[in-house]
mmCIF file of C-alpha atoms and ligand atoms in Angstrom:
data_model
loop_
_atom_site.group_PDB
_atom_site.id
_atom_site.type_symbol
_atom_site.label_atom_id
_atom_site.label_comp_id
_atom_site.label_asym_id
_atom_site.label_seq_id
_atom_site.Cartn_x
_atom_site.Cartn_y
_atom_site.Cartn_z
ATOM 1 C CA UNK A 1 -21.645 -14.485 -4.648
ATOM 2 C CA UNK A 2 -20.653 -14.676 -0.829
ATOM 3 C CA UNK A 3 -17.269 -14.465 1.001
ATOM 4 C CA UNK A 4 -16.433 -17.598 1.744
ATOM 5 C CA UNK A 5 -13.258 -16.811 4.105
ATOM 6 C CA UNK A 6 -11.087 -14.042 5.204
ATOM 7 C CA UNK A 7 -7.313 -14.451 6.305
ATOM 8 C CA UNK A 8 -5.037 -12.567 7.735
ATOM 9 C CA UNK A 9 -1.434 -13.490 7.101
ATOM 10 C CA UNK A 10 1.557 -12.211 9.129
ATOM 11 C CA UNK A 11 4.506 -11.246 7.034
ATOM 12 C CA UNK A 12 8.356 -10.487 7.611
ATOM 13 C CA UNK A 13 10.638 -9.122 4.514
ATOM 14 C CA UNK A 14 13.363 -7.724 5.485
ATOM 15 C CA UNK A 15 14.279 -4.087 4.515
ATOM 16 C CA UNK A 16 17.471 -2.892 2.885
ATOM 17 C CA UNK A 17 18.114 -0.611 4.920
ATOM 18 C CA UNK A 18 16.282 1.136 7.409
ATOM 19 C CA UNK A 19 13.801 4.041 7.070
ATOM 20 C CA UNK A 20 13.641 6.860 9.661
ATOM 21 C CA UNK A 21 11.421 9.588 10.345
ATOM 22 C CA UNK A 22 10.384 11.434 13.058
ATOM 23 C CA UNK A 23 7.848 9.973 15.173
ATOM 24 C CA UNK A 24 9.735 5.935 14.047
ATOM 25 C CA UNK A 25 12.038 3.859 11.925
ATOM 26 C CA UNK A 26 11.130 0.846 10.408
ATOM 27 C CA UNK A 27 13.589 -2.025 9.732
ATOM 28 C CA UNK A 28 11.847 -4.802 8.212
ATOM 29 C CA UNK A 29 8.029 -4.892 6.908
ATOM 30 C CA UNK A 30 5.795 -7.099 9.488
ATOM 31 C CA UNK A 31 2.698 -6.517 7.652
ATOM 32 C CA UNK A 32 -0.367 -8.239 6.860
ATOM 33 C CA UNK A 33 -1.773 -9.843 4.035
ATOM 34 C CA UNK A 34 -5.495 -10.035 4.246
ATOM 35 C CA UNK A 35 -7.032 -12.913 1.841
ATOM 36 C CA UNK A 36 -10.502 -12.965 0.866
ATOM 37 C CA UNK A 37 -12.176 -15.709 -1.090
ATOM 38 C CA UNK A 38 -15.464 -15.790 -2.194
ATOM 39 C CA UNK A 39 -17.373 -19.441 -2.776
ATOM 40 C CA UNK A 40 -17.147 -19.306 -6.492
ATOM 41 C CA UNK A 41 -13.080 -19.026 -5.938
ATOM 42 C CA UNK A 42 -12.148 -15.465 -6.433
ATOM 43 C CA UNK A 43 -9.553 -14.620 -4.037
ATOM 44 C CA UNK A 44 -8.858 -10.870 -3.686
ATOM 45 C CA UNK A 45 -6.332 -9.269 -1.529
ATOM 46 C CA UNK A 46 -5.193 -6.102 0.621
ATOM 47 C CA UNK A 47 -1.846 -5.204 2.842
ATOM 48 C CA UNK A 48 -2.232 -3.651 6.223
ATOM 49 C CA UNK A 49 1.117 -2.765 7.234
ATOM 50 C CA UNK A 50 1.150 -1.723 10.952
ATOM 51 C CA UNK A 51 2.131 1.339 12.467
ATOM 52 C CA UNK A 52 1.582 1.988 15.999
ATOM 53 C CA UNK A 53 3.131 5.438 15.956
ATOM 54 C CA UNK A 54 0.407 6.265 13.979
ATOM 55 C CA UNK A 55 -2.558 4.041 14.471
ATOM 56 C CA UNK A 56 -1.649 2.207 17.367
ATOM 57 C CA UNK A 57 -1.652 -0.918 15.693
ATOM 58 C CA UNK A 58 0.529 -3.848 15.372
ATOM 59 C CA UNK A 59 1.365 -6.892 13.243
ATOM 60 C CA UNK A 60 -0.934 -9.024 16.359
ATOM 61 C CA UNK A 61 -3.091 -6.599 16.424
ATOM 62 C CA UNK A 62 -4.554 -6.636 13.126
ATOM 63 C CA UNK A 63 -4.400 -10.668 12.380
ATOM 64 C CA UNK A 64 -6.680 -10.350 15.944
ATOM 65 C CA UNK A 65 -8.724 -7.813 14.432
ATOM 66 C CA UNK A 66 -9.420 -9.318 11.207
ATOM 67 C CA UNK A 67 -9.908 -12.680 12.243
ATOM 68 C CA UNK A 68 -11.897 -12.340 15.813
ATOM 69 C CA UNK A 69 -13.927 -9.226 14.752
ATOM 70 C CA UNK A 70 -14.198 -8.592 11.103
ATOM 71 C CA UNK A 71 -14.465 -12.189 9.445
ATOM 72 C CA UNK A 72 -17.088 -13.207 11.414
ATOM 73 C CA UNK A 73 -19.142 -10.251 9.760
ATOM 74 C CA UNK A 74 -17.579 -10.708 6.311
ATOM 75 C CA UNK A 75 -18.602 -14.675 6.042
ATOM 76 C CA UNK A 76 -21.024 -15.034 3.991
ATOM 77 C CA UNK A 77 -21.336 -11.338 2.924
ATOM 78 C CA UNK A 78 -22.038 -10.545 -0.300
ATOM 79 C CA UNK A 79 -18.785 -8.439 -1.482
ATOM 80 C CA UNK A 80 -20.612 -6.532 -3.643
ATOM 81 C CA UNK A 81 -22.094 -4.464 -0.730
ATOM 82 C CA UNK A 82 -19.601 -2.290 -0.381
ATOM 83 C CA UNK A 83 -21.640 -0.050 1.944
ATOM 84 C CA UNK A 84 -23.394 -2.540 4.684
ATOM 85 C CA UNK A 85 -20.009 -4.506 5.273
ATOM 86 C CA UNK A 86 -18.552 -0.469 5.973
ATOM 87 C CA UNK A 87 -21.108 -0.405 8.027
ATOM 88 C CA UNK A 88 -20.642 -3.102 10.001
ATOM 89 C CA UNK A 89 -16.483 -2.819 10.083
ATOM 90 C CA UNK A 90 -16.972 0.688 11.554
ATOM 91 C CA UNK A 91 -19.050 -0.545 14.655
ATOM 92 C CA UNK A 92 -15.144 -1.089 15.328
ATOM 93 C CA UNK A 93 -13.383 1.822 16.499
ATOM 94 C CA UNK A 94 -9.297 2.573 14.912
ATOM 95 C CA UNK A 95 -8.087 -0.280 13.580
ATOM 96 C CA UNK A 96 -7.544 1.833 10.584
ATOM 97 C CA UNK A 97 -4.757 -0.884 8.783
ATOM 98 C CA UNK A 98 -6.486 -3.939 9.451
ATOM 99 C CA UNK A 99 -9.856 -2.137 8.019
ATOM 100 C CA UNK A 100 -8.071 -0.395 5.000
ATOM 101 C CA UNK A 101 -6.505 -3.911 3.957
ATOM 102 C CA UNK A 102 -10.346 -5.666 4.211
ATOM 103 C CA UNK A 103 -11.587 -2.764 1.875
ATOM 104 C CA UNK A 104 -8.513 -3.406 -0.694
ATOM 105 C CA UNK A 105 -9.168 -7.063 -0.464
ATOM 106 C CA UNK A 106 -13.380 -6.534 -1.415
ATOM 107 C CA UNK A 107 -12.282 -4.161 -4.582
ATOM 108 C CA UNK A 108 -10.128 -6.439 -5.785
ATOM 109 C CA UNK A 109 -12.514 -9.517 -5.633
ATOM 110 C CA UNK A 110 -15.487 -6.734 -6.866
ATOM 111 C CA UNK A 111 -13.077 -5.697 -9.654
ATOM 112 C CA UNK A 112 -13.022 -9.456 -10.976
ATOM 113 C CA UNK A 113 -15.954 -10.780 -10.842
ATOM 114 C CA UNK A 114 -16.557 -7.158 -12.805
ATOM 115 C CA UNK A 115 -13.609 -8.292 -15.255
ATOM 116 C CA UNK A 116 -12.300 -4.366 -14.980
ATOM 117 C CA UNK A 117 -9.473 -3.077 -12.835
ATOM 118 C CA UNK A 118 -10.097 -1.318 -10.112
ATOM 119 C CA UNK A 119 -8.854 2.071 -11.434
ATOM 120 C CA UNK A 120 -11.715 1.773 -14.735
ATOM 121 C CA UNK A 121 -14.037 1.213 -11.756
ATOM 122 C CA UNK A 122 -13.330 4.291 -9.796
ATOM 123 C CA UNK A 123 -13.955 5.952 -12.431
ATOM 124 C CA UNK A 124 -10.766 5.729 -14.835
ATOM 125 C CA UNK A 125 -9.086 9.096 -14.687
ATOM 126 C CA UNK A 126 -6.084 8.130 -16.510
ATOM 127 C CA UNK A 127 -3.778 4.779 -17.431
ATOM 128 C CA UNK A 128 -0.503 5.833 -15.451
ATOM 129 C CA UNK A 129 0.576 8.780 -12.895
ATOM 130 C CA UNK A 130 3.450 10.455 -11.742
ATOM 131 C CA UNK A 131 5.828 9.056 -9.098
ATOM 132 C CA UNK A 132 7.121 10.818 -6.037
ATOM 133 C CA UNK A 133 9.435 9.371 -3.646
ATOM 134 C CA UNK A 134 9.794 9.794 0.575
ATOM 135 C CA UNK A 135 13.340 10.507 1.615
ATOM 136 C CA UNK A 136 13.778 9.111 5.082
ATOM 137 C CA UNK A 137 15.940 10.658 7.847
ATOM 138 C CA UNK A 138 19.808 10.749 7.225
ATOM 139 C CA UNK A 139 22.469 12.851 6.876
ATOM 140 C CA UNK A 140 22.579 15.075 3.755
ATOM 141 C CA UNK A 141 24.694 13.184 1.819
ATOM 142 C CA UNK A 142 22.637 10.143 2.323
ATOM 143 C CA UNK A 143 19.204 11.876 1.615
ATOM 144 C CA UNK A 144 21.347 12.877 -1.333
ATOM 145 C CA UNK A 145 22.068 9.902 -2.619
ATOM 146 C CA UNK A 146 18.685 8.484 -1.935
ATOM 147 C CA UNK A 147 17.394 11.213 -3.802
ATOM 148 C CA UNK A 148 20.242 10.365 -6.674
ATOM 149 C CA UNK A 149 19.356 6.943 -7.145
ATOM 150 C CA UNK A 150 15.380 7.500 -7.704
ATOM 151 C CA UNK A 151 16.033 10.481 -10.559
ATOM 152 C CA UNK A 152 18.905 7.971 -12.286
ATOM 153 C CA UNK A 153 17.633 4.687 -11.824
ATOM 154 C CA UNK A 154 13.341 5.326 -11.746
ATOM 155 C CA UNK A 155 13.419 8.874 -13.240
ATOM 156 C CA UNK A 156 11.522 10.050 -10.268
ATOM 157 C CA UNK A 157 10.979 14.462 -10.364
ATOM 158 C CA UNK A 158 9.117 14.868 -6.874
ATOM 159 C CA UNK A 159 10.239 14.381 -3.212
ATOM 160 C CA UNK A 160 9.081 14.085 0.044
ATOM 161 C CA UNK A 161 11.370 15.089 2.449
ATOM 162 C CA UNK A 162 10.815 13.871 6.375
ATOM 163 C CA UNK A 163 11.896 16.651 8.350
ATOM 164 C CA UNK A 164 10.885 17.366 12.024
ATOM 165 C CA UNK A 165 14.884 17.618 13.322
ATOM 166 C CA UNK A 166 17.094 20.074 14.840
ATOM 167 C CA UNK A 167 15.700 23.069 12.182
ATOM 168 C CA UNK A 168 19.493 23.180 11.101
ATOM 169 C CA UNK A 169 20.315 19.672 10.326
ATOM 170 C CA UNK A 170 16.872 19.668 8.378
ATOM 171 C CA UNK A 171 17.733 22.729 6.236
ATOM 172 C CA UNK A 172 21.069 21.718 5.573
ATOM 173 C CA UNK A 173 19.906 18.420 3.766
ATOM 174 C CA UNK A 174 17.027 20.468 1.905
ATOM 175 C CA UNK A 175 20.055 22.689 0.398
ATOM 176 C CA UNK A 176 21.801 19.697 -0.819
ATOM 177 C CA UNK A 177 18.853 18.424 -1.945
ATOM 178 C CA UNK A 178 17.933 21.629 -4.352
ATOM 179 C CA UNK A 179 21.596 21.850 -4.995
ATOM 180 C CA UNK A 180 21.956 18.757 -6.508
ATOM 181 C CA UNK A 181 18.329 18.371 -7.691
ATOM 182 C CA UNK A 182 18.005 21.510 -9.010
ATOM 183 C CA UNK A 183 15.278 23.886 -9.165
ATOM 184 C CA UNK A 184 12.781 21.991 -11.594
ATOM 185 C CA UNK A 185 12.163 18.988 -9.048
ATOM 186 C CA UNK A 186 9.564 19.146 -7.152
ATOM 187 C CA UNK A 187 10.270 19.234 -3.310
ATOM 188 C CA UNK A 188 7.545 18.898 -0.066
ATOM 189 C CA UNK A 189 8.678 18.452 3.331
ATOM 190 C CA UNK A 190 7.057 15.809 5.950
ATOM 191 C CA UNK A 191 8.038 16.704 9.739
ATOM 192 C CA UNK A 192 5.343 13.714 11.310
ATOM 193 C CA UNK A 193 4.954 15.763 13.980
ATOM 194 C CA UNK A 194 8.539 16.391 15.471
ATOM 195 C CA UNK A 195 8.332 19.861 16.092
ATOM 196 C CA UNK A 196 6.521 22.731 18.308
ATOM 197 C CA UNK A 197 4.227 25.505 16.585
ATOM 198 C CA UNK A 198 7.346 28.410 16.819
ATOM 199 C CA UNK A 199 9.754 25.827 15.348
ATOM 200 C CA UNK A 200 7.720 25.120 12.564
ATOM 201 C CA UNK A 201 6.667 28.651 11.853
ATOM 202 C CA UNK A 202 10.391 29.359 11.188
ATOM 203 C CA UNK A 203 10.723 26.371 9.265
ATOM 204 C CA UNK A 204 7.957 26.939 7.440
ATOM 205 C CA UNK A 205 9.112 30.206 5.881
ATOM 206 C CA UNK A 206 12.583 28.848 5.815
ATOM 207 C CA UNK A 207 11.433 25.476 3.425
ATOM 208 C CA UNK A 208 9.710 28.015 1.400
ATOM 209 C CA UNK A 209 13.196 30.291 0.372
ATOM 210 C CA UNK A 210 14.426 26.631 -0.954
ATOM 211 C CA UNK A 211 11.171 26.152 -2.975
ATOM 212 C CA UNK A 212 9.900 23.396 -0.625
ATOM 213 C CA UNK A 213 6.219 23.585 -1.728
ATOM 214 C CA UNK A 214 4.053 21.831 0.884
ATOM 215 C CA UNK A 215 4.889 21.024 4.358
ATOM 216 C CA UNK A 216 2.895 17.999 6.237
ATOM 217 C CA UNK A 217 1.982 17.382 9.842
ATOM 218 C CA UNK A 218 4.206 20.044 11.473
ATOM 219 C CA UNK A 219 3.385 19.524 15.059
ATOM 220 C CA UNK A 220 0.968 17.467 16.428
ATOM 221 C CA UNK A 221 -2.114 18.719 15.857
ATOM 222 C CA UNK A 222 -3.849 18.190 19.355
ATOM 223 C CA UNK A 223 -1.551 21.318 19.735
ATOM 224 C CA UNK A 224 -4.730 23.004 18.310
ATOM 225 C CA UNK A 225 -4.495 26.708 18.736
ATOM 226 C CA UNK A 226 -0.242 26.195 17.684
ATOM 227 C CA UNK A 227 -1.369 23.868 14.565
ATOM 228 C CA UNK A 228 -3.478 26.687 14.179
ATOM 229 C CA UNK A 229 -0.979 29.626 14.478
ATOM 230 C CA UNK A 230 1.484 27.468 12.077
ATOM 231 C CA UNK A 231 -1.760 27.124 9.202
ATOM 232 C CA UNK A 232 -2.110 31.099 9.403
ATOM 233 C CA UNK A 233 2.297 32.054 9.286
ATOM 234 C CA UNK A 234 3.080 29.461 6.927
ATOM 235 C CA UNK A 235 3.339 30.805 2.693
ATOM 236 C CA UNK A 236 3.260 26.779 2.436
ATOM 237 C CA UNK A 237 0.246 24.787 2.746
ATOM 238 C CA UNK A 238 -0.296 22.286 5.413
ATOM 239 C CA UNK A 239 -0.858 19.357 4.932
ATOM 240 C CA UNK A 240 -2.718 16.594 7.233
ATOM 241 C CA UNK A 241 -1.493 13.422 7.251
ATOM 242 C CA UNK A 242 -1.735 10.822 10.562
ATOM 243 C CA UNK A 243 -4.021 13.872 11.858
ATOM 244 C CA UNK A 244 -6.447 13.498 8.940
ATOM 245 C CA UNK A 245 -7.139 9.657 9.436
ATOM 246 C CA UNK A 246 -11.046 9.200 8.837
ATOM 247 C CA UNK A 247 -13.869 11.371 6.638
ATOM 248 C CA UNK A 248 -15.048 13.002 9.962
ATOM 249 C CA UNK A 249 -11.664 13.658 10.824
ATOM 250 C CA UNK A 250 -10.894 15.417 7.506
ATOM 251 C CA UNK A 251 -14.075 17.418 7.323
ATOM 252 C CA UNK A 252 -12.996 18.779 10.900
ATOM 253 C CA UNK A 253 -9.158 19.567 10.346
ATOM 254 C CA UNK A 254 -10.360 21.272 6.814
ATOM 255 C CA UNK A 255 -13.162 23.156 8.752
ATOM 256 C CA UNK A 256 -11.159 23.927 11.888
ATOM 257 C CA UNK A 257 -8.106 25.062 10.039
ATOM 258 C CA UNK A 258 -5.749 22.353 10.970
ATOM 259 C CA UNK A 259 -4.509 21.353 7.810
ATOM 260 C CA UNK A 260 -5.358 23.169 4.091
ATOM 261 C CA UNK A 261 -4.567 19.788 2.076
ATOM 262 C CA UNK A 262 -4.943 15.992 2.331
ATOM 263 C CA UNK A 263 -2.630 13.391 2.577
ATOM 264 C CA UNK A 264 -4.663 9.870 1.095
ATOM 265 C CA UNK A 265 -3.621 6.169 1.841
ATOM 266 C CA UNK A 266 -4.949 3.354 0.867
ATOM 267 C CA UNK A 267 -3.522 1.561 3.931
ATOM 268 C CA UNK A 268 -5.925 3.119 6.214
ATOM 269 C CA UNK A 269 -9.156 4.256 4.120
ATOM 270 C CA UNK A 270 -8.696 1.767 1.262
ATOM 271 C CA UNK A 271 -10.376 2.484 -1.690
ATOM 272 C CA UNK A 272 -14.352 3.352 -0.533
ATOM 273 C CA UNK A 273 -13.081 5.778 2.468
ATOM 274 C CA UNK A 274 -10.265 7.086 0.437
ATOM 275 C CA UNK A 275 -12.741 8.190 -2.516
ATOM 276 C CA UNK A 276 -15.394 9.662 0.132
ATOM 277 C CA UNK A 277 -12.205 11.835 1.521
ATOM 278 C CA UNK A 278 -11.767 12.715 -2.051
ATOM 279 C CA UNK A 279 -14.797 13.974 -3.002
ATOM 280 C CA UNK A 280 -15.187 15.938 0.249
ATOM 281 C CA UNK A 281 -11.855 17.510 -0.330
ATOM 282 C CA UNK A 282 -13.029 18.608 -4.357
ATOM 283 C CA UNK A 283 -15.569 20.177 -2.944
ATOM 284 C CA UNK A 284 -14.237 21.953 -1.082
ATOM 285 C CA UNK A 285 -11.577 23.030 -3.048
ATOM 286 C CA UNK A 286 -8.711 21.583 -1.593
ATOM 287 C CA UNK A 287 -6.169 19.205 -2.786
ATOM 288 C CA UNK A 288 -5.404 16.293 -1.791
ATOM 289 C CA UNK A 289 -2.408 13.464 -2.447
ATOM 290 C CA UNK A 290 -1.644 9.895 -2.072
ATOM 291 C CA UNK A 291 0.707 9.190 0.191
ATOM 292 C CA UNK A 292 2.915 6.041 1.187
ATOM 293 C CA UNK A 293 2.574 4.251 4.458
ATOM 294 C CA UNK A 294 5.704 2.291 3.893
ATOM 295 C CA UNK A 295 3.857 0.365 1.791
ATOM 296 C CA UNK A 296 4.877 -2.884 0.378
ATOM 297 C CA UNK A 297 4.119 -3.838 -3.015
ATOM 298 C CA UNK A 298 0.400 -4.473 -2.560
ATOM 299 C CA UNK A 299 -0.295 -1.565 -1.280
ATOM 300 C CA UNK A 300 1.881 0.087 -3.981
ATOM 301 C CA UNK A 301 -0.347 -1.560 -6.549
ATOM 302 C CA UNK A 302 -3.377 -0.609 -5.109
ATOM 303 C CA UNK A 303 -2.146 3.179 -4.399
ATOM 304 C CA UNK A 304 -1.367 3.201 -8.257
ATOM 305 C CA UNK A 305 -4.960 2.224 -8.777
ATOM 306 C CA UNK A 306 -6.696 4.786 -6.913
ATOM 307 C CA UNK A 307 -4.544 7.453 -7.923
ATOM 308 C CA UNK A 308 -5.197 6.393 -11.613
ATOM 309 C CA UNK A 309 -8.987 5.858 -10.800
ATOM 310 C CA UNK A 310 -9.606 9.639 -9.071
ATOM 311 C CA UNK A 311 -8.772 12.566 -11.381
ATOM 312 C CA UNK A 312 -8.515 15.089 -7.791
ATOM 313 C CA UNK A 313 -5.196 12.453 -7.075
ATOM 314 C CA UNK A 314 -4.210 12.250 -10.713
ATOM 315 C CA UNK A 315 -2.719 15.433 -11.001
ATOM 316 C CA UNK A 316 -0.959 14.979 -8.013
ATOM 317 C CA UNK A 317 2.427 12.494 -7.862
ATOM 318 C CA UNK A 318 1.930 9.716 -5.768
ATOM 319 C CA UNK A 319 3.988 8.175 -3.272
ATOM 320 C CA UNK A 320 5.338 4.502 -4.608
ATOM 321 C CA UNK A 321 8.966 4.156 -4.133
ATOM 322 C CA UNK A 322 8.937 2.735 -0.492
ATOM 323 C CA UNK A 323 8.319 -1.072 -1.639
ATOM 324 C CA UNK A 324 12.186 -0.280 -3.233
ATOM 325 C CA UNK A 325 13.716 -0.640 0.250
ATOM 326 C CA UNK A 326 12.427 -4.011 0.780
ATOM 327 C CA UNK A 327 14.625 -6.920 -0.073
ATOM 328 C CA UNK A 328 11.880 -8.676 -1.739
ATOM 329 C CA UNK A 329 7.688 -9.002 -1.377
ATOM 330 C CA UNK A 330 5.165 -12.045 -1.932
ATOM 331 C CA UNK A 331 3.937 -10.185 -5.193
ATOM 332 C CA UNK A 332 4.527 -12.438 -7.988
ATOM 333 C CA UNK A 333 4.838 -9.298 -10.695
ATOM 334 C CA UNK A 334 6.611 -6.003 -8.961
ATOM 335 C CA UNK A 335 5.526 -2.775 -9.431
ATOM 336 C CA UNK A 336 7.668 -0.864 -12.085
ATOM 337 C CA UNK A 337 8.850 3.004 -12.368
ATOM 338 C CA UNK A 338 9.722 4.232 -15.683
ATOM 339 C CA UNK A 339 10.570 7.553 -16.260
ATOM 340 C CA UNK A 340 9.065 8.813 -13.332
ATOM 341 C CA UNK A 341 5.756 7.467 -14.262
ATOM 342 C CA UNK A 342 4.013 4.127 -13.146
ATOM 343 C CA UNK A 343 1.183 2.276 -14.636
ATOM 344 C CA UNK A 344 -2.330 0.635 -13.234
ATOM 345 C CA UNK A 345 -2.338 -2.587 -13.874
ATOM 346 C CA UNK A 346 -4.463 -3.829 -16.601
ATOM 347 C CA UNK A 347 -5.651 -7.417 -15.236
ATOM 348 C CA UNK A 348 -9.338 -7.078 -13.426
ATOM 349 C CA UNK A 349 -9.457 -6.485 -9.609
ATOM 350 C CA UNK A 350 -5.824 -5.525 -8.757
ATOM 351 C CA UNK A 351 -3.714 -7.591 -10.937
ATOM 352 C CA UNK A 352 -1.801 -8.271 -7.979
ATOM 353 C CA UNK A 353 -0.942 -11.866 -7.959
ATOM 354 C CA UNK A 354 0.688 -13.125 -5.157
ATOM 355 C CA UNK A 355 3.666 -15.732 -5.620
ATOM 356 C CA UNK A 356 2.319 -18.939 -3.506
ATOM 357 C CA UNK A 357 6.500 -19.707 -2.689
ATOM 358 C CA UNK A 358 7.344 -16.171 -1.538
ATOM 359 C CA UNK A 359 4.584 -16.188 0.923
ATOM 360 C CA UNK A 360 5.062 -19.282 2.085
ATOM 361 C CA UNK A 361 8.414 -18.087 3.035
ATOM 362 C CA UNK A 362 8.059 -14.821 4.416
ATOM 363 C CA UNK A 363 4.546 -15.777 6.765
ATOM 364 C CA UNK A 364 5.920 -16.276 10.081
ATOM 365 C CA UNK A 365 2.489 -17.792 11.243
ATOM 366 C CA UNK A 366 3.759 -21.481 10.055
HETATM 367 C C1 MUC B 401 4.273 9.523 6.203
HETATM 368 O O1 MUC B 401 3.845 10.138 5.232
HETATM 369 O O2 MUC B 401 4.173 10.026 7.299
HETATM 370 C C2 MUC B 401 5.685 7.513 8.305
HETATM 371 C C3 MUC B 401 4.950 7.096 9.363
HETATM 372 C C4 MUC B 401 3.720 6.680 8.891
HETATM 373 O O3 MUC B 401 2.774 6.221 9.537
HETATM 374 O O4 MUC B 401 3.654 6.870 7.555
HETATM 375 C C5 MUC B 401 4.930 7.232 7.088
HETATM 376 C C6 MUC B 401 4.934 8.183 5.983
HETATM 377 MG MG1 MG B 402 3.212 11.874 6.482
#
C-alpha cells in the first residue's frame, strides 16, 4: 500500500462564544483538515488547528507546510512506516500542528487497513475514560456557569481552570468554583504563562488552600532559574504544557526541573510522538495528561483514542469538552459525553467520518 495523496483543507466554524486565556482568545476554529489517501482508497484523516501563540503557526501556514514540504515526502510512502516518514517530517523544524495532524491522518489509514481502532492498536488500555473540561477566562459567574453546564448537561467531575490574571480576580473565580462545585470535583489550574515566578509562587500556595491540585505553565519557562524557584515553592505540581512541546523537550524540562508532569496533545505529537513522551514520562515516574488544544471534533476523537490506548493517560481525565463551543464541525458522528465519561470509537482507524456537505461548507479554500 502507498499514499497516494495528502490534502490539507482550510476550515472556518464558527465558535459560540469565544474562549480566552492568557497568552489568546479564539473566536472561530480556522483549522486544518489533513486528508490522506492511499491507492487502494483508504482515506484517513487528522486536524491541525493553529495556534501561533503557541507554535507560531497559522491556518496558511500549515496548508503551506503540508502541501509544499510534507506531501512531497509522503507520496508514495508506504503508511505503514511509521518511523522513516517521522524521520523524514522532522528534517522540518516546528511546525508542530501541521506534523501532529499528518501523524493522526497515517494511524487512522494504519488502523484500517489493520481493521482495529486505533486505541486496540496502542495497546488497548481501556474502552472509555474520564472527561475533564477547560474553563476559559471570564468573570466568576461565567466560569461558573460554564462549569454548571458541563456537571448538568455532560456530567463532567474535573476542571481546568485558565488562570494567569490579576492573582485576585483569579482566586475569586476558583472560590466560586469550589463553592458551587464542591469539594469532590476535581480542580487544576492553567495560567499559559501570564504570570512572573513571585506571582505564581503566591498563587501557587494560594490554589492549593482551595484544593486546586495541579497548576500548568506558570510563567514562561525561558524564565529558567524563576520556573525553577516556582517548581521548588509550589505544594502543587507543575505541569508543562506549550513548554514541553517535543520528546527532547520533555526529557529536558523533566531533567532540568521545569515542569514535574506532562501535558499530552495529539494536535502537536499525534499519536507516535505522543506515546514516545509517554513512555519516557512512566519511566520516569511522572504523570502525564491529555490535554485540549481547542480541539475540534477530530482531534477530540483522536484524543479519546490515545487516552483509551495508553494506560499512563487512562487514569488521568482527558480534556474533550472544547469541540462543545463550536457551532458545528465536518464530523459526520459527534463525539458524545455521558456521565462524565466518553467512549473510543469502535470502527477501525478513527471512526471519524467526515460529512462530505459540512466540509464542503465550512472549507474556505473553494
Ligand atoms: C492549554 O492547555 O493551554 C490554550 C492555548 C493553547 O495553545 O492551548 C490551549 C489550552
Ligand atoms: Mg495549557
Amino acid at each position: 500500500m502507498k499514499i497516494s495523496s495528502v490534502e490539507a483543507i482550510p476550515l472556518a466554524v464558527p465558535y459560540r462564544r469565544p474562549f480566552a486565556f492568557a497568552s489568546g482568545t479564539v473566536t472561530a476554529a480556522d483549522h486544518v483538515l489533513v486528508r490522506i489517501t492511499t491507492d487502494d482508497g483508504l482515506v484517513g484523516v487528522g486536524e491541525a488547528p493553529p495556534r501561533p501563540y503557541t507554535y507560531g503557526e497559522t491556518a496558511s501556514s500549515v496548508v503551506a507546510a503540508v502541501r509544499d514540504l510534507f506531501a512531497p515526502v509522503l507520496v508514495g510512502a508506504d503508511p505503514f512506516a511509521r518511523e522513516r516518514i517521522r524521520a523524514d517530517l522532522h528534517r522540518t523544524v516546528a511546525n508542530n500542528a501541521a506534523k501532529g495532524a499528518v501523524d493522526t491522518a497515517l494511524w487512522d489509514v494504519v488502523g484500517q487497513a489493520c481493521g482495529q481502532p486505533v486505541h486496540v492498536l496502542l495497546g488497548h488500555a481501556a474502552d472509555d475514560v474520564r472527561a475533564a473540561h477547560m474553563i476559559g477566562l471570564g468573570t466568576p459567574r461565567e466560569m461558573v456557569a460554564d462549569a454548571v453546564e458541563m456537571r448538568d448537561d455532560h456530567g463532567v467531575e474535573a476542571f481546568k481552570v485558565k488562570v494567569g490574571r490579576e492573582l485576585g480576580v483569579d482566586l475569586a473565580a476558583v472560590r466560586a468554583l469550589r463553592a458551587e462545585l464542591g469539594d469532590a470535583v476535581e480542580l487544576y489550574a492553567d495560567a499559559n504563562r501570564g504570570w512572573d515566578a513571585d506571582t505564581a509562587i503566591v498563587a501557587a500556595r494560594r490554589l492549593a488552600d482551595h484544593g486546586v491540585t495541579m497548576l500548568e505553565e506558570p510563567n514562561p519557562a525561558d524564565d529558567v532559574l524563576g520556573r525553577r524557584r516556582i517548581v521548588r515553592a509550589s505544594p502543587i505540581p507543575v505541569v508543562g504544557d506549550e513548554s514541553t512541546i517535543t520528546l527532547g523537550g520533555v526529557a529536558r524540562s523533566l531533567l532540568d526541573g521545569d515542569s514535574e508532569s506532562i501535558s499530552v496533545k495529539v494536535a502537536r505529537t499525534g499519536f507516535t510522538d505522543s506515546a514516545k513522551i509517554v513512555g519516557l514520562c512512566e519511566g520516569l515516574g511522572v504523570s502525564a495528561m491529555i490535554g485540549n488544544q481547542i480541539d475540534g471534533m477530530v482531534n477530540t476523537v483522536a484524543s479519546v483514542a490515545l487516552g483509551c490506548g495508553l494506560a499512563a493517560l487512562a487514569r488521568h481525565p482527558v480534556e474533550v469538552t472544547n469541540f462543545l463551543l463550536m457551532s458545528d464541525d465536518v464530523l459526520a458522528e459527534p463525539p458524545v459525553i455521558t456521565d462524565g465519561r466518553i467512549a473510543a470509537r469502535q470502527a477501525p482507524g478513527l471512526g471519524a467520518t467526515i460529512d462530505p456537505d459540512k466540509l464542503a461548507h465550512y472549507r474556505t479554500d473553494t
